[in-house]
Short mmCIF file of C-alpha atoms and ligand atoms in Angstrom, two decimals:
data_model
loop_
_atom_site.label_atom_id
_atom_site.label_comp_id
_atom_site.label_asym_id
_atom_site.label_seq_id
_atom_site.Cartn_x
_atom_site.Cartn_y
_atom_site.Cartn_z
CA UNK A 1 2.78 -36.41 -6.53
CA UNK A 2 4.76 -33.43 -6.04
CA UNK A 3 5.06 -30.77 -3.23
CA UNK A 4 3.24 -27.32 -3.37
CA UNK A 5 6.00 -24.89 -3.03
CA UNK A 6 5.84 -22.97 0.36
CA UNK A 7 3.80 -19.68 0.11
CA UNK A 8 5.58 -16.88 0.83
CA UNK A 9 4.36 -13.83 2.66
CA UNK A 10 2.44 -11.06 1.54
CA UNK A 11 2.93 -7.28 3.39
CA UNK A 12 1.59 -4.42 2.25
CA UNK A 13 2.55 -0.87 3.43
CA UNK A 14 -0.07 1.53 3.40
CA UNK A 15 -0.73 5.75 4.32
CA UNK A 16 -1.17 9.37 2.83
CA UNK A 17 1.19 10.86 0.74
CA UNK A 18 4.93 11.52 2.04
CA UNK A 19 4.12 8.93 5.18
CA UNK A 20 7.51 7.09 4.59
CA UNK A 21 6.25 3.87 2.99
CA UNK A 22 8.61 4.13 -0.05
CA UNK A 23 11.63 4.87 2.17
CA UNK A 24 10.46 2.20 4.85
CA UNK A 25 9.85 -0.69 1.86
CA UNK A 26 13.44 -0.31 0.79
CA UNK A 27 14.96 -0.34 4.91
CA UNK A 28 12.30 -3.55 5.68
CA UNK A 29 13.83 -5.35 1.81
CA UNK A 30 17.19 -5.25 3.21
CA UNK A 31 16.26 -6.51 6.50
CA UNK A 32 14.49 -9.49 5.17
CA UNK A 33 17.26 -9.84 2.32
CA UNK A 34 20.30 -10.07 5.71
CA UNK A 35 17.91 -12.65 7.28
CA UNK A 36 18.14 -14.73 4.06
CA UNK A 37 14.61 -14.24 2.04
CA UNK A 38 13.92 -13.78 -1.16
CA UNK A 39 12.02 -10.27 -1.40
CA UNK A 40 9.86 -8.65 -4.21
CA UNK A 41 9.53 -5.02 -3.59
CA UNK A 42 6.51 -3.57 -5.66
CA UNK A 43 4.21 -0.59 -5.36
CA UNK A 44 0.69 0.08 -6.87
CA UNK A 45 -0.93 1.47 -8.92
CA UNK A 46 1.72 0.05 -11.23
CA UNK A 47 4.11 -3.41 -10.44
CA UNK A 48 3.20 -4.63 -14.21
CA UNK A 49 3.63 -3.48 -17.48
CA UNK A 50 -0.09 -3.14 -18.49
CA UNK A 51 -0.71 -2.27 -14.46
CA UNK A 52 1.99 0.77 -15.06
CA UNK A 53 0.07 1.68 -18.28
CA UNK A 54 -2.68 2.24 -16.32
CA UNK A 55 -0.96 4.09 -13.56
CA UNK A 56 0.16 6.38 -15.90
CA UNK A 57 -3.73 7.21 -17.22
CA UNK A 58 -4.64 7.38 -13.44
CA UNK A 59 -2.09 9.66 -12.12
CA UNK A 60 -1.52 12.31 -15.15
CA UNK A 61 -4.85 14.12 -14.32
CA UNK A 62 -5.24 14.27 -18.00
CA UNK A 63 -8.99 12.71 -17.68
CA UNK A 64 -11.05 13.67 -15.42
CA UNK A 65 -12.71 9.88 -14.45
CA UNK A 66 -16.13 8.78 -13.67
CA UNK A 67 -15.86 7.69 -9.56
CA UNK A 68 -16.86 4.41 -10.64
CA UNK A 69 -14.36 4.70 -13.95
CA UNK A 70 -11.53 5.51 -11.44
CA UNK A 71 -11.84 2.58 -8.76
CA UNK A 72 -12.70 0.22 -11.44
CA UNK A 73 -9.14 1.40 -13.38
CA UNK A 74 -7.03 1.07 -9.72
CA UNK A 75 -8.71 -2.53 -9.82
CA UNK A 76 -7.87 -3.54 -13.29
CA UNK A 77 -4.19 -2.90 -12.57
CA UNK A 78 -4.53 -4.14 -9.43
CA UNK A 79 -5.94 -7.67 -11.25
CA UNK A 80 -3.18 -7.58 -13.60
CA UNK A 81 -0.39 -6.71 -10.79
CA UNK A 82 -1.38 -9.72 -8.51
CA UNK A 83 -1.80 -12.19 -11.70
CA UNK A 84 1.59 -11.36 -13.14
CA UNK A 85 3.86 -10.10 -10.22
CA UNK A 86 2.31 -10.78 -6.78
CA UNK A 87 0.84 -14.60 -7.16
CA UNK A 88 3.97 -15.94 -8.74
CA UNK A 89 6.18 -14.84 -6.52
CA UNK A 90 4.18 -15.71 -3.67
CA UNK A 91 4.15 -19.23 -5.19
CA UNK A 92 8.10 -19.49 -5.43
CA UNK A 93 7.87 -18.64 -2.00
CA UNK A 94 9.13 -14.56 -1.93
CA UNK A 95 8.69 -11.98 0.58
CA UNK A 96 6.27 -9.81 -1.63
CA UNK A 97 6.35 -5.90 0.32
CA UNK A 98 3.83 -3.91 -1.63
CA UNK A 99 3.72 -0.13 -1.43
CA UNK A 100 0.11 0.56 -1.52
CA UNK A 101 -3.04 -2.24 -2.06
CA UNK A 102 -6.60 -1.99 -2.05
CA UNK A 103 -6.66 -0.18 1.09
CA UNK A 104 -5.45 2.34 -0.35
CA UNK A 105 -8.55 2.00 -3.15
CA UNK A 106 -11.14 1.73 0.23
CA UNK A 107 -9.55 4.81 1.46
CA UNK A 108 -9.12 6.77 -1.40
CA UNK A 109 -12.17 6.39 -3.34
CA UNK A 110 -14.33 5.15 -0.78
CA UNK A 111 -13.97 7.20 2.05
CA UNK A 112 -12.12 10.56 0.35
CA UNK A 113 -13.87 10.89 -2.50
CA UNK A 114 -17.01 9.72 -1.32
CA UNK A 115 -17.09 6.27 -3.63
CA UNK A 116 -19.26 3.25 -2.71
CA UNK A 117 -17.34 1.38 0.21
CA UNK A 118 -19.73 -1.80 -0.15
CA UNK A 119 -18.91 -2.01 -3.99
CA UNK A 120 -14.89 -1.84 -3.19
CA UNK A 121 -15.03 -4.45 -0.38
CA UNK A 122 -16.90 -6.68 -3.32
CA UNK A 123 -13.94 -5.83 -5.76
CA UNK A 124 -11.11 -6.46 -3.37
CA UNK A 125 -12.93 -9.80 -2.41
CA UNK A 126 -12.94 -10.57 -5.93
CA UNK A 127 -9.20 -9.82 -5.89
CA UNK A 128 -8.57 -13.31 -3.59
CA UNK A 129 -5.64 -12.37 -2.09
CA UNK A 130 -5.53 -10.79 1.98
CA UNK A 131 -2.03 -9.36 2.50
CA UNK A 132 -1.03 -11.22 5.65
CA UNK A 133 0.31 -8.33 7.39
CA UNK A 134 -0.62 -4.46 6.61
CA UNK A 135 1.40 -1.78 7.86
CA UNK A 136 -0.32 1.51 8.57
CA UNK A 137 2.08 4.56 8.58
CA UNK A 138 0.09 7.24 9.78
CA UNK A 139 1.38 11.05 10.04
CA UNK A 140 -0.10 14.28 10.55
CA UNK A 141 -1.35 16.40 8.32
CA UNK A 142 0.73 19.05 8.67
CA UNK A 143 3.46 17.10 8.07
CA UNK A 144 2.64 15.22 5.04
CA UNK A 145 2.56 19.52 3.28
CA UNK A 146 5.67 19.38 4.54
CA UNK A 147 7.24 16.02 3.57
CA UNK A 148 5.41 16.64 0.06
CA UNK A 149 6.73 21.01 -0.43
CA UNK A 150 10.53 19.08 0.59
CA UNK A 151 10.48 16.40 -2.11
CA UNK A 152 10.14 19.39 -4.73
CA UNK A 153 8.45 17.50 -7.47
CA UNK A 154 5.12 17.98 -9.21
CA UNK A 155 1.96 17.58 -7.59
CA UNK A 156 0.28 14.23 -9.04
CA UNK A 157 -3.24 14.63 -9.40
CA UNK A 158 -4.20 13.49 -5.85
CA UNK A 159 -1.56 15.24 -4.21
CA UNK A 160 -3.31 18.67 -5.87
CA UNK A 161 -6.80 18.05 -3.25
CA UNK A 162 -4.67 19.50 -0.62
CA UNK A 163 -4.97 19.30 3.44
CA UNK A 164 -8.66 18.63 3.57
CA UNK A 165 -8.12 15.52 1.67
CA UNK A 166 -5.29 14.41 3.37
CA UNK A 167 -6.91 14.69 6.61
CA UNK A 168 -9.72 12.45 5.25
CA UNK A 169 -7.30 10.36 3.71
CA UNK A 170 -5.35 9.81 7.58
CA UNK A 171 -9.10 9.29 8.95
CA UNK A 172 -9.93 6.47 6.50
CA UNK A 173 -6.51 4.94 7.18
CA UNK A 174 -7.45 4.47 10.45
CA UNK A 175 -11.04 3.22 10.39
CA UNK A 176 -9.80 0.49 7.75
CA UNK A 177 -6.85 -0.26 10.25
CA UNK A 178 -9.53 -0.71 13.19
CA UNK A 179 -11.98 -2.49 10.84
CA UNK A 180 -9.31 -5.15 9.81
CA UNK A 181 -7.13 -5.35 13.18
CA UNK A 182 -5.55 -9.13 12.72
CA UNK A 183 -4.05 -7.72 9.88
CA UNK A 184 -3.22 -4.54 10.14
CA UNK A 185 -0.56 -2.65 12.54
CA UNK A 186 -0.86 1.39 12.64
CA UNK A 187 2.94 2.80 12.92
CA UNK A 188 3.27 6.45 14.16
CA UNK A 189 5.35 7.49 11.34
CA UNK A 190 6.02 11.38 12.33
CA UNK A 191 8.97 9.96 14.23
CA UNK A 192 12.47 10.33 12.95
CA UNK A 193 12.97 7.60 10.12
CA UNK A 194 15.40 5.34 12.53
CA UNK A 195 12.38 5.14 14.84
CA UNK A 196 9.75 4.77 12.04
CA UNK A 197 12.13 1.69 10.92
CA UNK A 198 12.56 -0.18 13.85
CA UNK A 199 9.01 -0.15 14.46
CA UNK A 200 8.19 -1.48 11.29
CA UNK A 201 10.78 -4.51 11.60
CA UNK A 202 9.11 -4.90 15.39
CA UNK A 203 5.53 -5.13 13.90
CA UNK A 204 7.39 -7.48 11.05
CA UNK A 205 9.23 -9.49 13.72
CA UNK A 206 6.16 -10.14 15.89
CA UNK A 207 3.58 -10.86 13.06
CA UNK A 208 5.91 -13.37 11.61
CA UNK A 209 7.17 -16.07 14.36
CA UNK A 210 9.82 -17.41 12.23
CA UNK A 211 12.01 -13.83 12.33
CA UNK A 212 12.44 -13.79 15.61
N1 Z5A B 301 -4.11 5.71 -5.18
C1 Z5A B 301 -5.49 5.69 -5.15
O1 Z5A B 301 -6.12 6.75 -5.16
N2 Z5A B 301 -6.13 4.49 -5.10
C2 Z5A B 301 -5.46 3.30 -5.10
O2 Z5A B 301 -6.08 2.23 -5.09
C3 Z5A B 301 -4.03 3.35 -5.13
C4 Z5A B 301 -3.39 4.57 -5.17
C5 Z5A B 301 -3.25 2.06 -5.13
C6 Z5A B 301 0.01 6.98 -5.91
O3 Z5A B 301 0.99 7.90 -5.77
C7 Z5A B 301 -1.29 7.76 -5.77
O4 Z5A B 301 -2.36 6.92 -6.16
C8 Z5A B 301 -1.54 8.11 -4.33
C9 Z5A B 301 -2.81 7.40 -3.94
C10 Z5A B 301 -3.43 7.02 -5.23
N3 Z5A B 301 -1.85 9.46 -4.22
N4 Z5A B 301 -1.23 10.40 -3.95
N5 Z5A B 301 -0.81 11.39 -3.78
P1 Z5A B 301 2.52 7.55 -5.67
O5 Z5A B 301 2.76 6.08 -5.80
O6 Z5A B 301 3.24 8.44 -6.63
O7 Z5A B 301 2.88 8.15 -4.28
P2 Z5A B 301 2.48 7.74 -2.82
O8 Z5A B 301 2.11 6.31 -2.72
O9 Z5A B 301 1.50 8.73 -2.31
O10 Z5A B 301 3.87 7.85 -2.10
P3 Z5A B 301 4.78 9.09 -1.85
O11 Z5A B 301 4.09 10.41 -1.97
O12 Z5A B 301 5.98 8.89 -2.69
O13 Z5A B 301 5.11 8.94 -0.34
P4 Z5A B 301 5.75 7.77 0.53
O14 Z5A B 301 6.26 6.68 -0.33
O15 Z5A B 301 4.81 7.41 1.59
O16 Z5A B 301 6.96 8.52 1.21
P5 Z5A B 301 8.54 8.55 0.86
O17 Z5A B 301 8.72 8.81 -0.63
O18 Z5A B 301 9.21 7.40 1.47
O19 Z5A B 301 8.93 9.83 1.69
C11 Z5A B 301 8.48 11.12 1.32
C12 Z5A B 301 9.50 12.18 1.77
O20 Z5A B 301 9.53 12.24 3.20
C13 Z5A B 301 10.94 11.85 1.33
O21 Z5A B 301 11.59 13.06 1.05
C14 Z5A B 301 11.55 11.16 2.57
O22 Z5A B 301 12.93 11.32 2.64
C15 Z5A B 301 10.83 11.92 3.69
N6 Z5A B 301 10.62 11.07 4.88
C16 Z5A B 301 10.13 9.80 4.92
N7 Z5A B 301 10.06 9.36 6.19
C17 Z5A B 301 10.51 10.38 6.98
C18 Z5A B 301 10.65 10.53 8.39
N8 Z5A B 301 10.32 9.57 9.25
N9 Z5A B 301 11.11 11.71 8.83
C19 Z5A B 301 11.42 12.72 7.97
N10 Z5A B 301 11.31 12.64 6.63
C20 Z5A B 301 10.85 11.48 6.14
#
């Protein structure tokens, strides 16, 4: 009989546009890399080939989707992400930090765009896989216009709803943060990015025994 190999841990970073969670994913990899894991840094939609085929049909705005079209597309690539990136790396025992999850589906196209929050708990049970830690960054409105107007890129087609989305967006953030409170940590991520950082690794360090 042979061994299982050790699971390794699943974090997901989640928040509205411009929050940080790209910058902070890349800081908390090379904190976990100097303390000796192996780390898989991913993001979603995307984090596959066929789930980056469909990112690219979700994010273009060049079809304007069905509600139910849209969350069932984010969960497709989601399926394919977590069968071909996530689970196996999990398995070898990796640090898997994922920028974005289904959160970000309950958020978005439950409680922004008004989709059916019962149906997207089903899918996301159908997914099998809780992250074991979820970190919230939440920032204000104001300055996610400003984080985003900065960057100087293209809007992507979520980006284009504006403040009155975002503000719904930071809401359902934080009702799926106080619905799922084992899991998830809310960071106040308006602070400068050192601060943002160590509070990340903090949450990290205490969710995780074996860090500290
Ligand atoms: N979406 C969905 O609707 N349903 C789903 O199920 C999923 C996704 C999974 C993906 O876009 C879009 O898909 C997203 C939700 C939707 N909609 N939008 N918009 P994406 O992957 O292209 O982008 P994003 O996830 O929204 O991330 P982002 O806009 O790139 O932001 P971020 O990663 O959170 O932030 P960042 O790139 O690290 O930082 C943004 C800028 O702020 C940058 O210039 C930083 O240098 C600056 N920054 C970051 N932190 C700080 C602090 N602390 N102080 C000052 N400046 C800072």
């Amino acid at each position: 009989m042979t061994d299982s190999p050790p699971r390794g841990r699943f974090i997901t970073l989640e928040g509205g546009e411009g929050a940080g969670k790209s910058t902070q994913i890349g800081l908390l990899a090379e904190a976990l890399r100097q303390r000796g894991r192996d780390v898989v840094v991913t993001r979603e939609p995307g984090g596959a080939p066929g789930a980056d085929i469909l990112r690219g049909l979700l994010l273009s705005g060049d079809v304007a989707w069905s509600p139910q079209a849209e969350t069932l597309l984010h969960f497709a690539a989601r399926a394919e992400h977590v069968a071909k990136t996530i689970r196996p790396a999990l398995a070898r025992g990796a640090w898997v930090l994922c920028d974005r999850y289904y959160d970000s589906t309950m958020v978005y196209q439950g409680h922004a765009l008004g989709g059916d929050v019962a149906q997207i708990a089903e899918l996301a049970r159908m997914i099998d896989l809780v992250p074991d830690l979820t970190l919230v960054l939440d920032v204000a409105v104001d300055t996610t216009a400003q984080r985003l107007a900065s960057r100087g890129q293209a809007a992507d087609r979520y980006e284009r709803l504006g403040a009155p989305f975002f503000a719904r967006v930071r809401d359902g953030f934080l009702t799926v943060a106080q619905q799922n409170s084992t899991r998830c940590v809310v960071i106040d991520a308006n602070a400068p990015l050192s601060r943002v950082s160590a509070s990340v690794f903090a949450a990290t360090r205490d969710h995780f025994t074996e860090l500290a």
